[in-house]
Amino acid sequence: MLDFIARDCLGRVATFVWKEGHCLRTPAILFVSTSRIRPSEYAHAILTDTKIDGKVDEKERRDRFVIIDEGSIFSRGEIEIEKDTYYIPRDIHLPLSLQSLHQSALEFIDKSSERIVSLGGKIVYPVNGVGENAGIIARNGLEKFSPEVFALCNGKELLGHVRDFASTIAAFRNALPSNKLLYLPGVALPHNLALFVYLGFDLFDSTAVAFGARKGLFFTNYGAFDSKKMNEIPCFCQACSIARDDEKYRFSYEHLLRHGYNEMISEISNIRNAISNGKIRELVEIRIHAEPWMVSLLRNFDLRHYELQEEFYPISRHANEQLIASSKESLFRPDIVRFKRRIIERYKKPECAKILLLLPCSAKKPYSFSKSHRAFREAIESSGNPNVVHEVILTSPLGLVPRELELFYPAQQYDIPVTGDWDEIEISRIKEMLKWYLSTQEYEEIVVHIPELCKVVENIVYEVEKEKGKELRMHITAKEHATSEDSLERLRDTLEKISSGMEKIGKRRIVEDLRSFARYQFGGASDYLFEGEIDVKGRYPDLKIFRGKVQLGMLTGERGMISLTLDGGKALAKGRSYWVEIEDFKIKGNVFAIGVKDASREIRVGDEVVAGHSGEVRAVGVACMTARDMIELNRGEAIRVRHKI
Ligand SMILES: [Zn+2]
């Protein structure tokens, strides 16, 4: 039985109850215990083939989760099976080139598994496949044995084939529901643990550390180093403290092994903290620079397995949970890519806006609270017809952010290193988004108030003009500094001149802004939320949405999303999006996964959802799980309910 304590992307902290009254906190390390290798004294989990009088040493086993390998990792023959003990069944190792023979291998694994299960043992199902085959084998194990733990046994072999490794991990993870523990044998080291946890694994072992210690390697969480070249011991763990005073022990196998163990345990704590704080991606982006294959593996995952990752990325985070995008990899973070993709899929500008004003971003978020953006706002407000002006911020790594979406995650959370220069990838993303924007959204005039991107914008405007066969009227208002008195005056004057002949727009604009926000959050179903005469009250960023006297929802700055009332839920439900179909029961507190029958596929952690039965709305609240987990899992909170009938 697995209970989640915290989840972040595919990584999770959980408690695994392996025997009544006994649980293991994951991610965790299985410490190898054989006649030749002793485990860490801090071990909570053991991987062994050791048998004393036909049984694993009782002292060693006490209160520890034990997995006994029957021959998938160490070479061994059939062993005596004890009740309620976990075993990795015997398996045939196929080289990568012989993957097509997996059918006979499957039969062999199934036979070994059946033997263990029939004798009362529990199995850790071994998967030895590449790419889709890994998924097929995992599904086979799931259907036949429904084990709690699965092991991807050929990880070590796949280290040299990064693209295959990525597709294997993706297929393996995709084939299994979230409540299975995933074990990656043989490859974990302190510096790569974070990456593998991020990719969805929960269990690791100490074999690679033991091999490394034999070779004289000193492990840290940023890489493994040749201990012969070390003049100082950069660690104060127990083993290193002894080594400091004992020259014979210093950098001996025993010292390197003990230190490596401690480093693994300490990194597991770093990882658990990062997951609890929503920072696992940031930790991974720091760690992967230890070895090139780690960077390649993450890039492969980002480029080729976006969907799997995106599904588990929360859609919103609290306003003060910063997203640090400081490496090249950050540009391909699934939540950043999703922001961009969703603009293309869902975005429509406020209809009554006639002038597009392109602005630079600000370090302070949300942008409109920054000094520079307050100055831009002042210029707009004093230009005479402010509500026809639509501000769009050009920025890296999001590409562009229309003003009314500035609160939506990660627009108000991201932080990037600012150098004043833009690199090629950043520029190309802005170009791509701006080109899409100008080709699809209609304006009468374009005002460019970004000195450093003037040339880029001009070129894109020229390209779009050629494609559309229509002239776009463009005005450049900032030459050197966007916030200089000169520039701001030019901005105000230009806006005044071009907007004076346009129809005056009043309160309709704020309604359209919220409508645009709602479309971004809920997709097409938001049209039902904005049917009829809609009114908006409150002070930005906290705005209430009314139809007549009935409140439908509220945009809040801290959440950066629209929260619904029951009436709002009823309106949205007509669109059948963000809908969770529950069993026929009266909701008392929150909704748990066991009560969920079905859920709209677009639901992500943090989404505003409507729960109901057979078309009848029963509650509105925040999704605590992605749609797939709501459907597949039988434990855990699915919706934190805000209002219920
Ligand atoms: Zn140490």
XYZ file of C-alpha atoms and ligand atoms in Angstrom:
646
model
C 0.000 0.000 0.000
C 1.357 3.376 -1.034
C 0.376 6.769 0.421
C 1.735 9.975 -1.052
C 3.132 12.614 1.267
C 4.208 15.008 -1.464
C 4.401 14.951 -5.248
C 6.133 17.190 -7.721
C 6.073 16.323 -11.426
C 6.814 12.571 -11.654
C 8.743 12.586 -8.377
C 7.040 11.672 -5.142
C 7.605 11.192 -1.438
C 5.506 8.328 -0.142
C 5.099 5.788 2.625
C 5.029 2.213 1.494
C 3.440 -0.192 3.959
C 5.246 -3.465 3.296
C 3.870 -5.278 6.320
C 1.202 -4.298 8.794
C 2.714 -1.741 11.136
C 5.878 -1.434 9.034
C 6.471 1.194 6.428
C 9.266 2.556 4.296
C 9.546 6.181 3.293
C 10.434 6.603 -0.375
C 12.454 7.557 -2.356
C 14.751 5.077 -0.620
C 17.980 3.169 -1.082
C 18.108 -0.611 -0.834
C 21.494 -1.292 0.743
C 23.172 -4.376 -0.587
C 23.845 -6.972 2.050
C 25.831 -10.037 1.020
C 28.594 -12.020 2.654
C 31.073 -9.575 1.105
C 29.283 -6.203 1.233
C 27.815 -4.838 4.463
C 24.915 -2.359 4.362
C 24.822 1.100 5.919
C 23.935 1.117 9.600
C 21.281 3.710 8.686
C 19.638 1.447 6.112
C 15.855 1.190 6.156
C 15.815 -1.185 3.210
C 17.997 -4.132 2.241
C 18.721 -5.930 -1.021
C 20.190 -9.342 -0.447
C 20.883 -12.847 -1.618
C 22.292 -13.847 1.759
C 20.802 -16.786 3.498
C 21.850 -18.172 6.817
C 20.322 -21.552 7.554
C 18.000 -20.994 4.654
C 16.778 -17.622 5.960
C 17.862 -14.007 5.825
C 19.665 -13.022 9.016
C 16.929 -12.022 11.490
C 19.016 -9.292 13.090
C 19.628 -7.679 9.774
C 16.041 -7.934 8.739
C 14.561 -6.386 11.871
C 12.304 -3.437 10.941
C 13.840 -3.225 7.516
C 12.160 -3.678 4.177
C 13.966 -6.569 2.477
C 14.058 -7.574 -1.164
C 15.691 -10.903 -1.942
C 17.097 -11.356 -5.399
C 16.587 -14.746 -6.932
C 18.756 -14.078 -9.928
C 17.846 -10.890 -11.781
C 20.651 -8.813 -10.312
C 23.091 -11.227 -8.660
C 23.479 -14.570 -10.375
C 21.757 -17.234 -8.361
C 19.540 -20.196 -8.744
C 16.149 -20.967 -7.325
C 15.861 -20.333 -3.590
C 13.532 -21.288 -0.800
C 10.549 -18.893 -0.633
C 9.272 -17.433 2.638
C 5.759 -16.112 3.081
C 5.161 -12.329 2.728
C 8.742 -11.676 1.684
C 9.613 -9.731 -1.451
C 11.554 -11.462 -4.226
C 12.884 -10.456 -7.602
C 12.127 -13.532 -9.717
C 14.715 -15.063 -11.978
C 14.978 -13.463 -15.360
C 16.841 -13.938 -18.617
C 19.035 -11.010 -19.551
C 18.707 -10.199 -23.217
C 21.232 -8.003 -24.954
C 19.692 -4.928 -26.624
C 20.028 -6.532 -30.053
C 17.877 -9.517 -29.105
C 14.846 -7.617 -27.887
C 12.588 -9.320 -30.402
C 12.969 -12.521 -28.399
C 11.212 -10.992 -25.436
C 8.248 -13.391 -25.689
C 10.253 -16.374 -24.472
C 11.856 -14.225 -21.788
C 8.390 -13.176 -20.638
C 7.314 -16.776 -20.278
C 10.385 -17.470 -18.200
C 9.750 -14.512 -15.856
C 6.101 -15.449 -15.521
C 7.045 -18.989 -14.538
C 9.517 -17.802 -11.876
C 6.936 -15.290 -10.628
C 4.200 -17.896 -10.429
C 6.423 -20.141 -8.335
C 7.119 -17.361 -5.812
C 3.490 -16.270 -5.602
C 2.261 -19.855 -5.220
C 4.590 -20.295 -2.236
C 3.212 -17.152 -0.542
C 6.028 -14.767 -1.506
C 5.583 -11.313 -3.051
C 7.251 -10.327 -6.281
C 9.169 -7.331 -7.506
C 8.363 -7.718 -11.177
C 11.503 -7.475 -13.333
C 11.219 -5.589 -16.616
C 13.984 -6.066 -19.142
C 12.882 -4.331 -22.292
C 13.783 -1.406 -24.490
C 11.358 1.315 -25.603
C 7.766 0.138 -26.018
C 8.807 -3.416 -25.040
C 9.419 -2.205 -21.498
C 5.812 -1.006 -21.429
C 4.503 -4.298 -22.807
C 6.418 -6.348 -20.241
C 5.353 -4.054 -17.386
C 1.687 -4.292 -18.442
C 2.025 -8.072 -18.625
C 3.251 -8.143 -15.026
C 0.512 -5.747 -13.936
C -2.261 -7.825 -15.470
C -0.994 -11.215 -14.322
C 0.369 -10.474 -10.853
C -0.499 -6.870 -9.928
C 2.683 -6.576 -7.849
C 3.345 -3.514 -5.692
C 6.897 -3.064 -6.948
C 8.340 -3.124 -10.485
C 12.034 -3.093 -11.361
C 13.515 -1.758 -14.593
C 16.456 -4.146 -14.656
C 18.411 -3.066 -17.738
C 19.078 0.524 -16.663
C 22.803 -0.050 -16.416
C 22.993 -1.346 -19.963
C 20.906 1.564 -21.241
C 23.184 4.223 -19.731
C 25.191 4.187 -22.951
C 22.067 4.617 -25.121
C 20.415 7.746 -23.828
C 17.595 8.036 -26.343
C 16.585 4.397 -25.794
C 16.883 4.896 -22.057
C 14.491 7.861 -22.198
C 11.919 6.012 -24.294
C 12.240 2.920 -22.073
C 11.658 4.892 -18.886
C 8.708 6.697 -20.482
C 7.081 3.464 -21.709
C 7.715 1.746 -18.365
C 6.207 4.604 -16.337
C 3.333 5.111 -18.746
C 2.305 1.463 -18.541
C 1.818 1.557 -14.782
C -0.543 3.382 -12.442
C 0.988 5.858 -9.983
C 0.522 3.577 -6.965
C 3.297 1.178 -8.020
C 6.800 1.562 -6.637
C 9.419 1.759 -9.366
C 12.854 0.339 -8.653
C 15.898 1.134 -10.784
C 18.669 -1.340 -9.890
C 22.370 -0.912 -10.347
C 22.848 2.702 -11.474
C 22.150 5.086 -8.596
C 24.900 7.408 -7.377
C 24.505 10.485 -5.192
C 24.707 12.881 -8.141
C 22.196 11.088 -10.391
C 19.547 10.209 -7.782
C 17.610 13.461 -8.244
C 17.328 12.905 -11.998
C 16.011 9.362 -11.604
C 13.523 10.396 -8.925
C 12.363 13.190 -11.235
C 11.834 10.580 -13.973
C 9.547 8.618 -11.656
C 11.682 6.083 -9.748
C 11.274 5.440 -6.017
C 13.747 2.697 -5.127
C 17.467 2.448 -5.799
C 20.322 0.351 -4.501
C 23.901 0.744 -3.352
C 25.605 -1.534 -5.908
C 27.052 1.290 -8.036
C 28.439 3.011 -4.928
C 30.125 -0.235 -3.864
C 31.688 -0.695 -7.319
C 32.817 2.923 -7.345
C 34.365 2.665 -3.890
C 36.383 -0.336 -5.112
C 37.705 1.851 -7.915
C 38.731 4.529 -5.418
C 35.947 7.009 -6.170
C 34.852 9.635 -3.673
C 31.183 10.500 -4.192
C 29.520 13.881 -3.883
C 26.126 15.081 -5.043
C 27.796 16.949 -7.911
C 29.958 14.077 -9.209
C 32.381 11.246 -8.404
C 36.081 12.038 -7.998
C 39.331 10.085 -7.961
C 40.254 9.974 -4.275
C 43.958 9.697 -5.153
C 43.852 13.272 -6.404
C 42.173 14.655 -3.315
C 44.209 16.629 -0.806
C 41.310 17.317 1.501
C 38.191 15.501 2.612
C 35.275 17.788 1.707
C 32.804 16.059 4.014
C 32.058 15.824 7.705
C 30.077 12.599 7.796
C 30.985 10.011 10.407
C 33.192 7.993 8.057
C 35.037 11.105 6.896
C 35.531 12.300 10.480
C 37.260 9.018 11.316
C 39.287 9.222 8.091
C 40.535 12.672 9.020
C 42.403 11.251 12.043
C 43.283 7.840 10.650
C 45.655 7.901 7.723
C 45.352 4.185 7.026
C 41.565 4.358 6.865
C 41.570 7.553 4.784
C 40.339 6.848 1.223
C 40.360 3.098 1.877
C 37.587 1.035 0.293
C 35.778 0.946 3.617
C 35.965 4.737 4.028
C 34.850 5.429 0.456
C 31.976 2.952 0.777
C 30.742 4.320 4.130
C 31.052 7.897 2.902
C 29.244 6.975 -0.335
C 26.402 5.464 1.696
C 26.104 8.616 3.798
C 26.153 10.795 0.705
C 23.313 8.725 -0.808
C 21.209 9.056 2.340
C 21.854 12.774 2.550
C 20.951 13.300 -1.116
C 17.703 11.387 -0.596
C 16.841 13.987 2.071
C 17.679 16.818 -0.354
C 15.372 15.215 -2.891
C 12.502 14.707 -0.463
C 12.788 18.339 0.648
C 12.827 19.500 -2.967
C 9.693 17.501 -3.786
C 7.878 18.831 -0.728
C 8.774 22.386 -1.778
C 7.919 21.959 -5.461
C 11.588 22.290 -6.434
C 12.555 18.905 -7.870
C 13.069 20.288 -11.380
C 15.383 23.007 -10.084
C 17.421 20.414 -8.149
C 17.664 18.200 -11.243
C 18.851 21.098 -13.402
C 21.674 21.680 -10.916
C 22.676 18.009 -10.611
C 22.658 16.958 -14.276
C 25.681 19.058 -15.116
C 27.850 16.465 -13.347
C 27.840 14.205 -16.428
C 26.912 14.853 -20.072
C 24.657 11.766 -20.347
C 22.490 13.167 -17.574
C 21.937 16.374 -19.528
C 21.175 14.270 -22.623
C 18.704 12.100 -20.740
C 16.773 15.095 -19.422
C 16.814 16.795 -22.846
C 15.586 13.613 -24.490
C 12.824 13.405 -21.959
C 11.879 17.055 -22.474
C 11.921 16.871 -26.252
C 10.410 13.426 -26.800
C 8.354 12.715 -23.701
C 6.748 16.057 -22.953
C 3.213 14.635 -22.582
C 4.087 12.191 -19.810
C 5.868 14.866 -17.792
C 3.327 17.606 -18.441
C 0.528 15.419 -17.146
C 2.110 15.444 -13.703
C 3.182 19.093 -13.578
C 0.897 21.227 -11.426
C -1.023 23.857 -13.399
C -0.763 26.460 -10.652
C 1.440 27.296 -7.716
C 1.180 29.899 -4.993
C 2.340 33.363 -6.062
C 5.407 33.239 -3.821
C 6.674 29.841 -5.066
C 9.396 31.029 -7.376
C 10.349 29.104 -10.520
C 14.061 29.499 -11.162
C 14.780 29.239 -14.876
C 18.523 29.704 -14.903
C 19.835 27.010 -17.243
C 19.308 26.146 -20.880
C 17.247 23.157 -19.725
C 14.799 25.511 -18.014
C 13.639 26.695 -21.427
C 12.274 23.195 -22.029
C 10.612 22.701 -18.656
C 7.244 21.115 -19.392
C 5.360 23.776 -17.403
C 7.048 26.545 -19.389
C 6.427 24.773 -22.684
C 2.816 24.178 -21.643
C 2.250 27.894 -21.005
C 3.367 28.610 -24.542
C 1.414 25.740 -26.111
C -1.745 26.654 -24.269
C -1.579 30.212 -25.579
C -1.534 28.821 -29.093
C -4.322 26.326 -28.364
C -6.687 28.513 -26.354
C -5.862 32.195 -26.447
C -8.101 34.918 -27.892
C -7.421 38.593 -27.264
C -10.017 40.877 -25.631
C -12.273 41.765 -28.543
C -12.606 45.501 -27.943
C -8.840 46.110 -27.798
C -7.693 47.784 -31.023
C -4.101 48.769 -30.288
C -1.424 46.185 -29.537
C 1.257 47.551 -27.221
C 4.380 45.372 -26.967
C 6.263 45.841 -23.695
C 9.427 44.465 -22.070
C 9.146 42.222 -19.001
C 10.162 43.236 -15.500
C 12.092 41.358 -12.835
C 9.341 42.017 -10.294
C 6.235 39.891 -10.714
C 3.427 40.266 -11.427
C 4.716 42.732 -14.005
C 2.072 45.352 -13.275
C 3.398 45.749 -9.720
C 6.851 46.765 -10.996
C 8.063 50.343 -11.237
C 8.545 50.203 -15.008
C 5.112 48.755 -15.686
C 3.454 51.280 -13.388
C 5.087 53.975 -15.525
C 3.769 52.313 -18.723
C 0.298 52.101 -17.154
C 0.387 55.800 -16.318
C 1.245 56.678 -19.903
C -1.617 54.491 -21.145
C -4.137 55.848 -18.611
C -3.335 59.451 -19.539
C -3.591 58.840 -23.282
C -7.342 59.417 -23.323
C -8.732 56.043 -24.455
C -6.854 53.461 -22.357
C -9.263 50.552 -22.776
C -8.544 50.144 -26.479
C -4.885 49.475 -25.651
C -3.855 45.851 -25.107
C -0.492 45.238 -23.458
C 1.482 42.135 -24.404
C 4.803 41.476 -22.701
C 7.623 39.869 -24.681
C 9.786 37.734 -22.438
C 12.022 34.721 -22.073
C 11.393 31.846 -21.558
C 7.607 32.168 -21.968
C 7.729 33.959 -25.323
C 4.895 36.367 -24.694
C 2.442 37.087 -21.907
C -0.743 39.089 -22.573
C -1.282 41.472 -19.639
C -4.456 39.739 -18.444
C -2.548 36.425 -18.061
C 0.271 37.852 -15.954
C -0.997 36.067 -12.833
C -1.280 32.603 -14.369
C 1.481 30.157 -13.360
C 4.350 30.399 -14.175
C 4.040 34.016 -15.428
C 4.196 35.523 -11.948
C 6.680 32.953 -10.574
C 9.520 32.689 -13.069
C 12.882 34.262 -12.454
C 15.637 34.354 -15.089
C 19.216 35.587 -15.129
C 19.166 39.017 -16.773
C 22.239 40.061 -18.732
C 20.714 42.591 -21.086
C 21.503 40.272 -23.997
C 19.230 37.644 -25.464
C 20.578 34.341 -26.691
C 19.507 32.590 -29.878
C 17.009 30.166 -28.319
C 15.348 32.944 -26.339
C 15.054 35.141 -29.419
C 13.728 32.312 -31.560
C 11.029 31.513 -29.004
C 9.931 35.155 -28.883
C 9.934 35.276 -32.688
C 7.894 32.090 -32.954
C 5.278 33.300 -30.476
C 5.080 36.838 -31.844
C 4.673 35.580 -35.372
C 1.853 33.287 -34.312
C 0.296 36.124 -32.340
C 0.353 38.711 -35.116
C -0.944 36.184 -37.630
C -3.949 35.182 -35.534
C -4.971 38.227 -33.447
C -6.395 41.306 -35.171
C -5.428 44.880 -34.240
C -5.658 48.212 -36.007
C -2.332 49.562 -34.767
C 0.843 48.130 -33.234
C 3.006 50.098 -30.813
C 6.466 48.735 -30.043
C 7.914 49.947 -26.758
C 10.874 47.550 -26.408
C 14.158 49.153 -27.468
C 16.224 45.938 -27.297
C 13.808 43.918 -29.441
C 12.842 46.605 -31.955
C 14.658 45.022 -34.883
C 13.306 41.551 -34.092
C 9.733 42.849 -33.933
C 10.132 44.885 -37.121
C 11.286 41.808 -39.030
C 8.416 39.683 -37.761
C 5.891 42.399 -38.602
C 7.347 42.545 -42.106
C 7.066 38.750 -42.497
C 3.467 38.688 -41.275
C 2.549 41.589 -43.567
C 3.898 39.642 -46.523
C 1.981 36.516 -45.551
C -1.257 38.353 -44.839
C -0.881 40.648 -47.847
C -1.920 43.500 -45.582
C -0.058 46.405 -44.040
C 0.266 46.426 -40.237
C 0.554 49.956 -38.902
C 3.519 49.979 -36.554
C 4.839 52.747 -34.280
C 8.138 52.626 -32.417
C 8.000 54.632 -29.200
C 11.125 53.639 -27.274
C 14.557 54.099 -28.807
C 17.013 53.626 -25.936
C 15.365 53.159 -22.548
C 11.760 52.094 -22.241
C 11.317 54.037 -18.993
C 13.115 57.271 -19.911
C 10.998 60.418 -19.774
C 11.378 60.807 -23.527
C 10.161 57.304 -24.290
C 7.222 57.485 -21.912
C 6.138 60.822 -23.372
C 6.398 59.439 -26.883
C 4.350 56.423 -25.814
C 1.619 58.621 -24.339
C 1.534 60.964 -27.342
C 1.455 58.135 -29.865
C -1.347 56.330 -28.041
C -3.298 59.586 -27.754
C -2.938 60.284 -31.448
C -3.902 56.845 -32.736
C -6.666 56.117 -30.194
C -8.478 59.453 -30.291
C -10.620 58.498 -33.272
C -11.507 55.080 -31.843
C -14.736 54.249 -30.037
C -14.465 54.846 -26.275
C -14.514 51.575 -24.350
C -15.647 51.508 -20.732
C -16.136 48.648 -18.276
C -16.641 46.160 -21.070
C -12.873 45.838 -21.277
C -12.323 44.402 -17.789
C -15.038 41.808 -18.488
C -13.310 40.865 -21.732
C -9.958 40.617 -19.960
C -11.409 38.166 -17.462
C -13.115 36.302 -20.240
C -9.776 35.920 -21.976
C -8.273 34.682 -18.697
C -11.121 32.191 -18.236
C -10.646 30.875 -21.764
C -6.980 30.278 -21.005
C -7.859 28.458 -17.775
C -10.944 26.481 -18.837
C -10.738 26.367 -22.636
C -13.907 26.665 -24.738
C -16.169 25.710 -21.801
C -15.527 29.171 -20.356
C -18.033 30.558 -22.890
C -20.812 29.179 -20.668
C -19.357 31.042 -17.702
C -19.595 34.320 -19.596
C -23.090 33.875 -21.042
C -25.474 36.781 -20.458
C -24.782 40.105 -18.758
C -21.506 39.737 -16.857
C -20.198 42.235 -14.337
C -16.807 42.412 -12.612
C -16.248 43.910 -9.156
C -13.246 44.320 -6.894
C -9.729 45.628 -7.026
C -7.065 44.001 -9.192
C -5.746 41.349 -8.781
C -8.731 40.109 -6.746
C -11.783 40.355 -8.999
C -15.274 38.897 -8.572
C -17.349 37.755 -11.538
C -21.125 38.295 -11.378
C -24.094 37.489 -13.576
C -26.756 39.877 -12.272
C -26.612 39.439 -8.493
C -25.198 35.914 -8.673
C -21.464 35.493 -8.114
C -19.905 32.927 -10.451
C -16.293 33.051 -9.400
C -13.308 35.072 -8.364
C -9.844 35.666 -9.722
C -7.299 35.767 -6.903
C -3.792 37.106 -7.247
C -2.167 34.574 -4.927
C -3.549 31.573 -6.752
C -3.412 33.168 -10.178
C -6.609 31.382 -11.158
C -10.369 31.772 -11.169
C -12.045 29.958 -8.276
C -15.668 28.998 -8.898
C -18.808 29.259 -6.803
C -21.398 26.484 -7.143
C -23.278 28.691 -9.630
C -20.067 29.161 -11.580
C -19.561 25.393 -11.471
C -23.051 24.842 -12.880
C -22.342 27.242 -15.736
C -18.983 25.651 -16.564
C -20.461 22.144 -16.320
C -22.462 22.804 -19.495
C -19.164 22.613 -21.354
C -18.292 19.206 -19.809
C -14.677 20.263 -19.284
C -12.868 20.105 -15.944
C -15.609 17.729 -14.858
C -15.114 14.933 -12.325
C -17.806 12.273 -12.442
C -18.264 10.853 -8.949
C -20.225 7.895 -7.601
C -23.720 8.694 -6.357
C -23.030 9.951 -2.815
C -23.473 13.100 -0.766
C -20.183 14.950 -0.446
C -19.319 15.556 3.207
C -15.701 16.736 3.192
C -13.279 16.373 0.317
C -13.612 13.978 -2.608
C -11.300 10.952 -2.537
C -10.042 8.979 -5.507
C -12.102 5.951 -4.495
C -15.278 7.951 -5.189
C -14.213 9.098 -8.658
C -15.662 7.307 -11.687
C -14.212 9.446 -14.439
C -12.446 12.757 -14.950
C -11.875 15.071 -17.925
C -8.439 14.342 -19.348
C -7.296 17.988 -19.195
C -7.383 18.100 -15.378
C -4.020 18.738 -13.716
C -2.976 19.159 -10.095
C -4.116 22.625 -8.987
C -6.938 22.956 -11.519
C -10.351 24.317 -10.572
C -12.802 21.458 -11.143
C -16.502 20.679 -10.885
C -17.586 17.388 -9.293
C -20.963 15.844 -9.903
C -23.014 12.798 -10.705
C -25.042 12.202 -13.884
C -24.931 15.855 -14.841
C -25.866 17.157 -11.369
C -23.235 19.485 -9.882
C -22.385 18.511 -6.287
C -19.200 20.457 -5.531
C -16.463 22.739 -6.824
C -12.871 22.671 -5.662
C -9.214 22.205 -6.481
C -7.826 19.042 -8.091
C -5.150 17.351 -5.960
C -4.429 14.766 -8.654
C -4.087 14.653 -12.382
C -7.083 13.121 -14.221
C -5.388 9.763 -14.767
C -4.623 9.329 -11.062
C -8.186 10.262 -10.074
C -9.426 7.449 -12.297
C -6.751 4.823 -11.593
C -6.072 5.252 -7.886
C -8.234 4.097 -5.010
C -6.561 6.092 -2.269
C -5.802 9.727 -1.611
C -7.552 13.070 -1.897
C -8.727 13.800 -5.435
C -10.468 17.160 -4.907
C -10.145 19.668 -2.084
C -13.742 20.866 -1.966
C -14.504 24.589 -1.605
C -18.293 24.634 -1.988
C -20.721 21.723 -1.985
C -24.480 21.269 -2.093
Zn 31.789 11.700 4.168
